Short mmCIF file of C-alpha atoms and ligand atoms in Angstrom, two decimals:
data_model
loop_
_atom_site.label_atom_id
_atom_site.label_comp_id
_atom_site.label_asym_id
_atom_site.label_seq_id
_atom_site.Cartn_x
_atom_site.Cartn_y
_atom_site.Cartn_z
CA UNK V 2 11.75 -3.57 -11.18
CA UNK V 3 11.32 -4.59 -14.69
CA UNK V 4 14.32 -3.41 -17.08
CA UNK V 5 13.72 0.00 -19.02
CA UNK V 6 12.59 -2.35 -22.55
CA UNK V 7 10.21 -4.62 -20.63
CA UNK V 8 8.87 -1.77 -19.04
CA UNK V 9 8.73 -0.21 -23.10
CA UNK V 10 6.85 -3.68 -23.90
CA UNK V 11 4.55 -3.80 -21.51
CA UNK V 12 3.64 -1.25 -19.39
CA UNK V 13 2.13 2.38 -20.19
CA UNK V 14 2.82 4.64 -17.32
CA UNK V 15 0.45 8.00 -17.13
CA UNK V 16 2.45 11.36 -17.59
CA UNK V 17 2.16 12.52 -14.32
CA UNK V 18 2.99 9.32 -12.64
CA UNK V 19 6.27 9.02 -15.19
CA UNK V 20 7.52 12.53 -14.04
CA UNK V 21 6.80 12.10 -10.30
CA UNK V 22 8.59 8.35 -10.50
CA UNK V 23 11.24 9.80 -12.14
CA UNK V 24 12.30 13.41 -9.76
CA UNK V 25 11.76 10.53 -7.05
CA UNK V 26 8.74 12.11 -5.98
CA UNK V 27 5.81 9.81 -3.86
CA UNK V 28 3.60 7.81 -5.56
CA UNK V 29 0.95 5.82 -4.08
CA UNK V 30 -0.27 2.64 -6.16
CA UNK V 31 -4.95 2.23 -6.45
CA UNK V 32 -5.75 -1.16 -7.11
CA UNK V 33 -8.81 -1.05 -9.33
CA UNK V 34 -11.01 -4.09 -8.95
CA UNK V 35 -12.52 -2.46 -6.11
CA UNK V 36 -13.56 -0.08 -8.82
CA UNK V 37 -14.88 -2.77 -11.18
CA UNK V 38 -16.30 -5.78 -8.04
CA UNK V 39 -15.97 -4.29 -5.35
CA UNK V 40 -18.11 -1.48 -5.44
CA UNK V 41 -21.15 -0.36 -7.70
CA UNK V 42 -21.91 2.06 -10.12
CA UNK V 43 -21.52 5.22 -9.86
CA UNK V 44 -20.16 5.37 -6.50
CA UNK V 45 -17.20 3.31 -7.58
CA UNK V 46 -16.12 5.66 -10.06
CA UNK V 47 -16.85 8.62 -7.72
CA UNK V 48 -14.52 6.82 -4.81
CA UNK V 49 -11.67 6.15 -7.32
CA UNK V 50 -11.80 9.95 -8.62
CA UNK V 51 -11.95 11.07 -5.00
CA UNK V 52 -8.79 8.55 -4.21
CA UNK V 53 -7.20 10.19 -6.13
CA UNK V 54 -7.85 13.73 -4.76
CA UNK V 55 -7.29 12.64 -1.68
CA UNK V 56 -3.84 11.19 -2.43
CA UNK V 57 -2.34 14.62 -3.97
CA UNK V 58 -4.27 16.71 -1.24
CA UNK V 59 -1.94 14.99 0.82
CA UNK V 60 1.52 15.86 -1.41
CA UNK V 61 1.62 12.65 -3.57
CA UNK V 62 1.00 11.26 -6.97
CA UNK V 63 -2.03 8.45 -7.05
CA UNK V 64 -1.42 5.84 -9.68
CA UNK V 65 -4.55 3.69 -10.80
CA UNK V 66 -3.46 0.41 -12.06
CA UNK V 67 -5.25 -2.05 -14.69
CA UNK V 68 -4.92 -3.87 -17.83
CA UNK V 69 -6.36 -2.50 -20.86
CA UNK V 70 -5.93 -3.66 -24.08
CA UNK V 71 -3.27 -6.54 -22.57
CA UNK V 72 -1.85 -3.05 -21.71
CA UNK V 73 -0.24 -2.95 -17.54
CA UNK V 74 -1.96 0.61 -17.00
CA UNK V 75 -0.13 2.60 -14.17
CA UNK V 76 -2.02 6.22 -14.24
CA UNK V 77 -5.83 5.56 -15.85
CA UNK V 78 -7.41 8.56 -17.52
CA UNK V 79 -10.74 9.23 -16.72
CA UNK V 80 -12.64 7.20 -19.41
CA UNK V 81 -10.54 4.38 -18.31
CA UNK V 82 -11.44 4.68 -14.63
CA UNK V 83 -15.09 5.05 -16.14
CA UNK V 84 -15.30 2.58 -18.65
CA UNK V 85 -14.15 0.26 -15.68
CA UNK V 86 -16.68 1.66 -13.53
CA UNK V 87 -19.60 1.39 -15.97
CA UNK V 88 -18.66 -2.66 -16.90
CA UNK V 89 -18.40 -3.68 -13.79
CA UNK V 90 -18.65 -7.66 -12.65
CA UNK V 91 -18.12 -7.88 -16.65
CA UNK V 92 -14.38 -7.33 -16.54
CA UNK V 93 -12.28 -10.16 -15.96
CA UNK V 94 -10.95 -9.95 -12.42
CA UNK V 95 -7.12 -10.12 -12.59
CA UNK V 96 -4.83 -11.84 -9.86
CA UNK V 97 -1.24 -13.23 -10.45
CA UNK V 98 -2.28 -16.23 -12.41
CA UNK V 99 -4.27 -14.05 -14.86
CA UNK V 100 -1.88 -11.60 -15.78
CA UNK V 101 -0.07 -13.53 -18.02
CA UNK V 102 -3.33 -14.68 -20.20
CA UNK V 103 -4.67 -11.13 -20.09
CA UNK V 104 -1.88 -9.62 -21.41
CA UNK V 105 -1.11 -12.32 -24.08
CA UNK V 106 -4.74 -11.92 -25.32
CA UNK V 107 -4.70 -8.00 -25.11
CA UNK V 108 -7.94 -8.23 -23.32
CA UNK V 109 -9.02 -5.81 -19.97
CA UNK V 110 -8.74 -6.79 -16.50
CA UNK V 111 -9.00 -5.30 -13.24
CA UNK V 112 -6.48 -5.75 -10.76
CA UNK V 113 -6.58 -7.45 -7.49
CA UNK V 114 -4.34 -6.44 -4.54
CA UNK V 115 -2.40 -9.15 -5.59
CA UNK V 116 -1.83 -8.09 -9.44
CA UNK V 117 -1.83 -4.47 -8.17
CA UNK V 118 1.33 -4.81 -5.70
CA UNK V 119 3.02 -6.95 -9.09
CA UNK V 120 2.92 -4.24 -11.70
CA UNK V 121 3.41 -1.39 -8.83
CA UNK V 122 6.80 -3.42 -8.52
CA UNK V 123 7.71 -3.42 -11.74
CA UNK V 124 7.44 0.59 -11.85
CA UNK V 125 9.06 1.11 -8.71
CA UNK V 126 6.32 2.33 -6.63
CA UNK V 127 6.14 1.02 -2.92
CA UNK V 128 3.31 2.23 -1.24
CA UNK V 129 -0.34 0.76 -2.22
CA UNK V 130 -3.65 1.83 -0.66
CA UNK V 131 -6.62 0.13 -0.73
CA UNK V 132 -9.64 -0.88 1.06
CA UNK V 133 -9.62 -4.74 2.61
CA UNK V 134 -7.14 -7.41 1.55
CA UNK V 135 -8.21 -11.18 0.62
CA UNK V 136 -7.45 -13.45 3.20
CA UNK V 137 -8.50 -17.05 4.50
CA UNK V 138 -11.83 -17.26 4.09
CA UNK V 139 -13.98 -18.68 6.30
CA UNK V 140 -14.11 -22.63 5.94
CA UNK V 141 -11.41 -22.65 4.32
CA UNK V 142 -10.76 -25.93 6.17
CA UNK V 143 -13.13 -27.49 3.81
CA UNK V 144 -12.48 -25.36 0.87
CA UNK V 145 -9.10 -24.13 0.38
CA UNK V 146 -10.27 -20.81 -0.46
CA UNK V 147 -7.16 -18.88 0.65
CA UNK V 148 -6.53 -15.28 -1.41
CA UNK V 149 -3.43 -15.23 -3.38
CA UNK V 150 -3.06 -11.56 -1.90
CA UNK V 151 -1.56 -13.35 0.86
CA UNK V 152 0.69 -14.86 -1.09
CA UNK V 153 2.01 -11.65 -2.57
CA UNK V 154 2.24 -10.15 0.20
CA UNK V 155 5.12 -12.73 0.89
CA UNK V 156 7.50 -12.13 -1.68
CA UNK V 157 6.31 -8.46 -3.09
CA UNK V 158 8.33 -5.77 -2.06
CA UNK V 159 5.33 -3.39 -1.40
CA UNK V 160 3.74 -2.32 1.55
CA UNK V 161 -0.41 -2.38 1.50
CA UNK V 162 -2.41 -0.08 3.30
CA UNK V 163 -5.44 -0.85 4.15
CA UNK V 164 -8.28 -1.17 6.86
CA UNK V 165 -7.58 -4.74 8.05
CA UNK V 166 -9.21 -8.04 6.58
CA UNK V 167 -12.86 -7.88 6.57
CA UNK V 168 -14.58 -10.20 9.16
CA UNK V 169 -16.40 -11.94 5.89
CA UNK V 170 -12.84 -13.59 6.46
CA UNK V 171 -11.68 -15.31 8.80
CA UNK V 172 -9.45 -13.29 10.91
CA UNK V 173 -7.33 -15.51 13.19
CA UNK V 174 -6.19 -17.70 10.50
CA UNK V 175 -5.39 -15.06 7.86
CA UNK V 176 -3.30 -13.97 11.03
CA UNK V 177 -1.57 -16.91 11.37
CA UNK V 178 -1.18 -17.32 7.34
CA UNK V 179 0.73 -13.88 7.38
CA UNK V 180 2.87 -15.25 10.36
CA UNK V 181 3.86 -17.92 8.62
CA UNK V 182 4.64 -15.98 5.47
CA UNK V 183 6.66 -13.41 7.78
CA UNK V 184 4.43 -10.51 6.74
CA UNK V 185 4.11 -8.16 9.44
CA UNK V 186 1.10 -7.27 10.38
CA UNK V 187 1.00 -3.25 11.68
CA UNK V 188 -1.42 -1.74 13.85
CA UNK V 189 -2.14 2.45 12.89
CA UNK V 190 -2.29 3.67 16.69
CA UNK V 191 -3.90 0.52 17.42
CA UNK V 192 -2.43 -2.77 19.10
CA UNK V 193 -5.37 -4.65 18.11
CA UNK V 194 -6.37 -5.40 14.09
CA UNK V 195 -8.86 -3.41 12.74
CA UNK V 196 -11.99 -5.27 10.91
CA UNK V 197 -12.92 -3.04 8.22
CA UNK V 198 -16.02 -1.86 8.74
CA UNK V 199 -15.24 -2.16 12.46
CA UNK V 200 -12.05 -0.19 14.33
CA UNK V 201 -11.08 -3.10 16.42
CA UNK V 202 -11.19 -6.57 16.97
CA UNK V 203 -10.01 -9.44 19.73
CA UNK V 204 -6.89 -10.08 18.14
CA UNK V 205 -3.44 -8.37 18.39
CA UNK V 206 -1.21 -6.96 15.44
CA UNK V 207 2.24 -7.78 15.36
CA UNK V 208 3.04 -4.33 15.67
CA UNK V 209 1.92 -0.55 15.97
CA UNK V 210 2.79 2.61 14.46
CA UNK V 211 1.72 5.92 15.63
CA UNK V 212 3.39 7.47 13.00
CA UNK V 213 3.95 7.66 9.30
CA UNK V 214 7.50 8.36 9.41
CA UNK V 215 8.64 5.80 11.81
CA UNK V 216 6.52 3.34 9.82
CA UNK V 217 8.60 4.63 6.62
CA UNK V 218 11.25 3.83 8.59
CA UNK V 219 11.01 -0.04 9.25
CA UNK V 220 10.13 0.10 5.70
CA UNK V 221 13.35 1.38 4.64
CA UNK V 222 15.14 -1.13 7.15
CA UNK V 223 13.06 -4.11 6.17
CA UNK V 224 14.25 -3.28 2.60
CA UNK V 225 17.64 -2.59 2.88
CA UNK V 226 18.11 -5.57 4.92
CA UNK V 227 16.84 -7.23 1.91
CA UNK V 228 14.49 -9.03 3.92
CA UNK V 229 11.88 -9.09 0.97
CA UNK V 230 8.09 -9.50 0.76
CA UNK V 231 5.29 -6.77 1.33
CA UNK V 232 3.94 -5.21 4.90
CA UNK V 233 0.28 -5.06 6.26
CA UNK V 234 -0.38 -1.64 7.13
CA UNK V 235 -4.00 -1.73 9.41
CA UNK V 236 -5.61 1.60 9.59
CA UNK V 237 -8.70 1.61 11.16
CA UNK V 238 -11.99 3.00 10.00
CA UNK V 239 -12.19 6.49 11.51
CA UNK V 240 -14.97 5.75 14.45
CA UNK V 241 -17.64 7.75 13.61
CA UNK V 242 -18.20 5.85 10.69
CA UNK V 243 -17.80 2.31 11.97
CA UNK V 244 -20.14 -0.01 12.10
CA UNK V 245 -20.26 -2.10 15.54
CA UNK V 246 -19.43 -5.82 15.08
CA UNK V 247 -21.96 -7.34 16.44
CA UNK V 248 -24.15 -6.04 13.95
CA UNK V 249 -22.21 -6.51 11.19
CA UNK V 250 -21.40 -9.89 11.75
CA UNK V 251 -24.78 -11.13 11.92
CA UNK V 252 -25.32 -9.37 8.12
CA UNK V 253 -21.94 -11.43 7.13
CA UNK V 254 -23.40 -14.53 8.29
CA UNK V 255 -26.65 -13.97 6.20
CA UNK V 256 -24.64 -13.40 3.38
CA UNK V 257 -22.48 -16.74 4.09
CA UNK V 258 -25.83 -18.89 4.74
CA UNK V 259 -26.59 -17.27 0.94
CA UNK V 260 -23.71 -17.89 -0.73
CA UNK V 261 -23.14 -21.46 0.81
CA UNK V 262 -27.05 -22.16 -0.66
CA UNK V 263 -26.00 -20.62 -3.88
CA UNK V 264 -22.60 -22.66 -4.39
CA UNK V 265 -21.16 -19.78 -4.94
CA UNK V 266 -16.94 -20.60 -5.14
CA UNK V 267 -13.77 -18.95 -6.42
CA UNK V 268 -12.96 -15.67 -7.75
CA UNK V 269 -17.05 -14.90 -7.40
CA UNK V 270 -16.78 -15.52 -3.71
CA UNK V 271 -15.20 -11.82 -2.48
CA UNK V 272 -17.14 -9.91 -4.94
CA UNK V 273 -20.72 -11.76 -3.75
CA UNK V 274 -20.54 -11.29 -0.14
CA UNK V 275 -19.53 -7.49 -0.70
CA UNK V 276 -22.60 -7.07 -2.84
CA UNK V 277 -24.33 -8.95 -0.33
CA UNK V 278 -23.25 -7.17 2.82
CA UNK V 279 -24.33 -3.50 1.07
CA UNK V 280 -28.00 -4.62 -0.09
CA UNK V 281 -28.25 -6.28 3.58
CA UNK V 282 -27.49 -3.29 4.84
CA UNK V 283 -29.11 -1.01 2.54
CA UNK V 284 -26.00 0.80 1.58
CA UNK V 285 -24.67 1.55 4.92
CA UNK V 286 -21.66 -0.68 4.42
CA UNK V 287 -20.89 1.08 1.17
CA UNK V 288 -20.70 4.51 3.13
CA UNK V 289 -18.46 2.95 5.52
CA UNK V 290 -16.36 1.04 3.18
CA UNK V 291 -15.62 4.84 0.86
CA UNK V 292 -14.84 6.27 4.07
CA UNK V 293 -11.84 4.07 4.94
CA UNK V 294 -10.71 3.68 1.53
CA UNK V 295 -10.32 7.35 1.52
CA UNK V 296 -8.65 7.32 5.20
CA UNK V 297 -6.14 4.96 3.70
CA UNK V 298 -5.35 7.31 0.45
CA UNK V 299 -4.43 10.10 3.25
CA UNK V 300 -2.38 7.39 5.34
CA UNK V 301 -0.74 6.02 2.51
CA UNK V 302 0.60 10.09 0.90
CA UNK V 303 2.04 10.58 4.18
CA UNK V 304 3.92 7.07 4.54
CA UNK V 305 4.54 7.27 1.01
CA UNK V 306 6.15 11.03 1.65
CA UNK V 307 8.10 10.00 4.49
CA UNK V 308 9.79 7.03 2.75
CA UNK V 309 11.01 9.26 0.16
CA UNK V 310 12.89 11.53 2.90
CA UNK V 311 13.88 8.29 4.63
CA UNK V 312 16.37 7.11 1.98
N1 PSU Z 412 -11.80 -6.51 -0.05
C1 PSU Z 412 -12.56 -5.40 -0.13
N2 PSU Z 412 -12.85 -4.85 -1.32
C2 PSU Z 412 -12.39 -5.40 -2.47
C3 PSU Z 412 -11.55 -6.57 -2.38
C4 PSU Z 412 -11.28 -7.08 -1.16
O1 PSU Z 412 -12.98 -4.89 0.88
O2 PSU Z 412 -12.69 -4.89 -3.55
C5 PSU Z 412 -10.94 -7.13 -3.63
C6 PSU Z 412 -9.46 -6.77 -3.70
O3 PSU Z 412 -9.12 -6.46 -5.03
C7 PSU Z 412 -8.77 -8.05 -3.27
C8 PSU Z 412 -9.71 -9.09 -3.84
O4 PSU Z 412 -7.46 -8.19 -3.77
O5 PSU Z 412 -11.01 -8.55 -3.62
C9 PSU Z 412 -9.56 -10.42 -3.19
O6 PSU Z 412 -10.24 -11.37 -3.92
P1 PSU Z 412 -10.01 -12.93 -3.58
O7 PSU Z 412 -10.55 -13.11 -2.20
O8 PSU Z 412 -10.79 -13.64 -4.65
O9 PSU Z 412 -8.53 -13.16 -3.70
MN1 MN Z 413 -10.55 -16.88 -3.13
#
């Protein structure tokens, strides 16, 4: 956590987030490029207000983080989430090594999971939701292109819920990247990793949960242990709103084929292929991608509940 000045300098912390942080009440962390790349207008705003909804429906306090104004933001107000919303792909896209120049430059920026678990650190909050992670990305062989969200997920003392790496990733190796990095990689009732917009895949977790509280649990112990770095929490997409693999990996490899002809690289590469995948399949992914977002909001108030009794 930063120190109580730092904090002072930097950071503006909503009301409601401020008094739930500080009667130790739960608090679960929104990352909000999703809102500004990874999603479009209007639904985006519409999924973030609902997050939020979602999150105190289910006895905790959401807290929206982004930069605005070279401002860490943890609690947006509503023309924040909206202004966001409305500018879209034209707001700088903030992971660890942006931070720095973003603040600096009191400009805006949307954070990534990465930037998101950073400043939820420096506030003390420990529980993040979200929708997919960035991983290795395919051909990555050839191209490096590994997400620094794997890299956070390392050393950051947060755990990230979400509905597993999407398969516009390549799954095995963002596996074995996390095994390296000894993040553990749970399953939510599931042995096998969920795909995002599918409940299951061929590959194992490292290890499943049934429940919230003994998840909170090996939080705790991982903690106090001081065994430090973040936690993969895999909650899978709620079944009647999956979409089957097979069909969405044949959309995913359209999208590649497109992206590859494009020479499209970097920082544009995650937000492309999500645009991609919804106009390829006519919004269908969208539906399913709000629907596990939301799933994870309600996972991530209970685990973020439990933890609090846990201590
Ligand atoms: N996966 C999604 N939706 C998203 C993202 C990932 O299903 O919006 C965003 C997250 O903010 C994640 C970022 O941290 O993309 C990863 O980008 P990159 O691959 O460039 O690190
Ligand atoms: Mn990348």
């Amino acid at each position: 956590m930063l120190n109580k000045e730092l904090i002072k300098k930097y950071v503006s912390i909503s009301k409601e987030v401020k008094e739930a942080l500080d009667q130790g009440k739960p608090v679960v962390a929104l990352e909000s490029t999703i809102i500004s790349h990874g999603m479009p207008y209007p639904k985006n705003a519409q999924t973030a207000y609902e997050c939020e909804r979602v999150v105190r429906e289910n006895g905790a306090t959401p807290a929206i983080i982004a930069i605005i104004n070279g401002v860490l933001k943890v609690g947006l107000t509503d023309e924040e989430v909206d202004y966001l919303a409305k500018e879209g792909r034209k707001v700088a896209k903030v992971s660890r090594r942006d931070i720095a120049h973003i603040v600096a430059n009191k400009l805006n920026g949307a954070t990534t999971v990465a930037s998101t678990m950073i400043i939820s650190e420096m506030v003390g909050i420990k529980i993040f939701a979200t929708g997919g992670i960035g991983g290795v990305h395919r051909g990555a062989e050839a191209t490096f292109d590994i997400s620094a969200d794997l890299e956070e997920l390392a050393k950051t003392n947060v755990a990230v819920i979400c509905a597993g790496p999407k398969a516009i990733l390549d799954l095995p190796k963002t596996l074995e990247y996390l095994e390296t990095k000894g993040v553990d990689v749970i399953g939510v009732g599931t042995n096998k990793l969920p795909a995002f917009y599918s409940s299951t895949s061929n590959y194992n977790v490292a290890h499943r949960y049934d429940e919230a509280e003994s998840l909170a649990h090996m939080l705790s112990v991982k903690w106090e242990l001081g065994l430090n770095g973040g936690v993969l929490i895999n909650n899978p997409i709620p079944k009647e709103y999956e979409i089957k693999a097979e069909v969405i990996d044949e959309v995913i490899n359209k999208a590649l084929a497109e992206m590859n002809d494009l020479g499209i690289k970097g920082q544009e590469v995650t937000p492309f292929l999500l645009a991609k995948v919804v106009e390829l399949t006519k919004g269908a992914s969208l539906e399913a991608n709000i629907k596990l977002v939301l799933n994870n909001c309600a996972f991530a108030a209970k685990v973020a509940r439990a933890l609090n009794k846990d201590k």
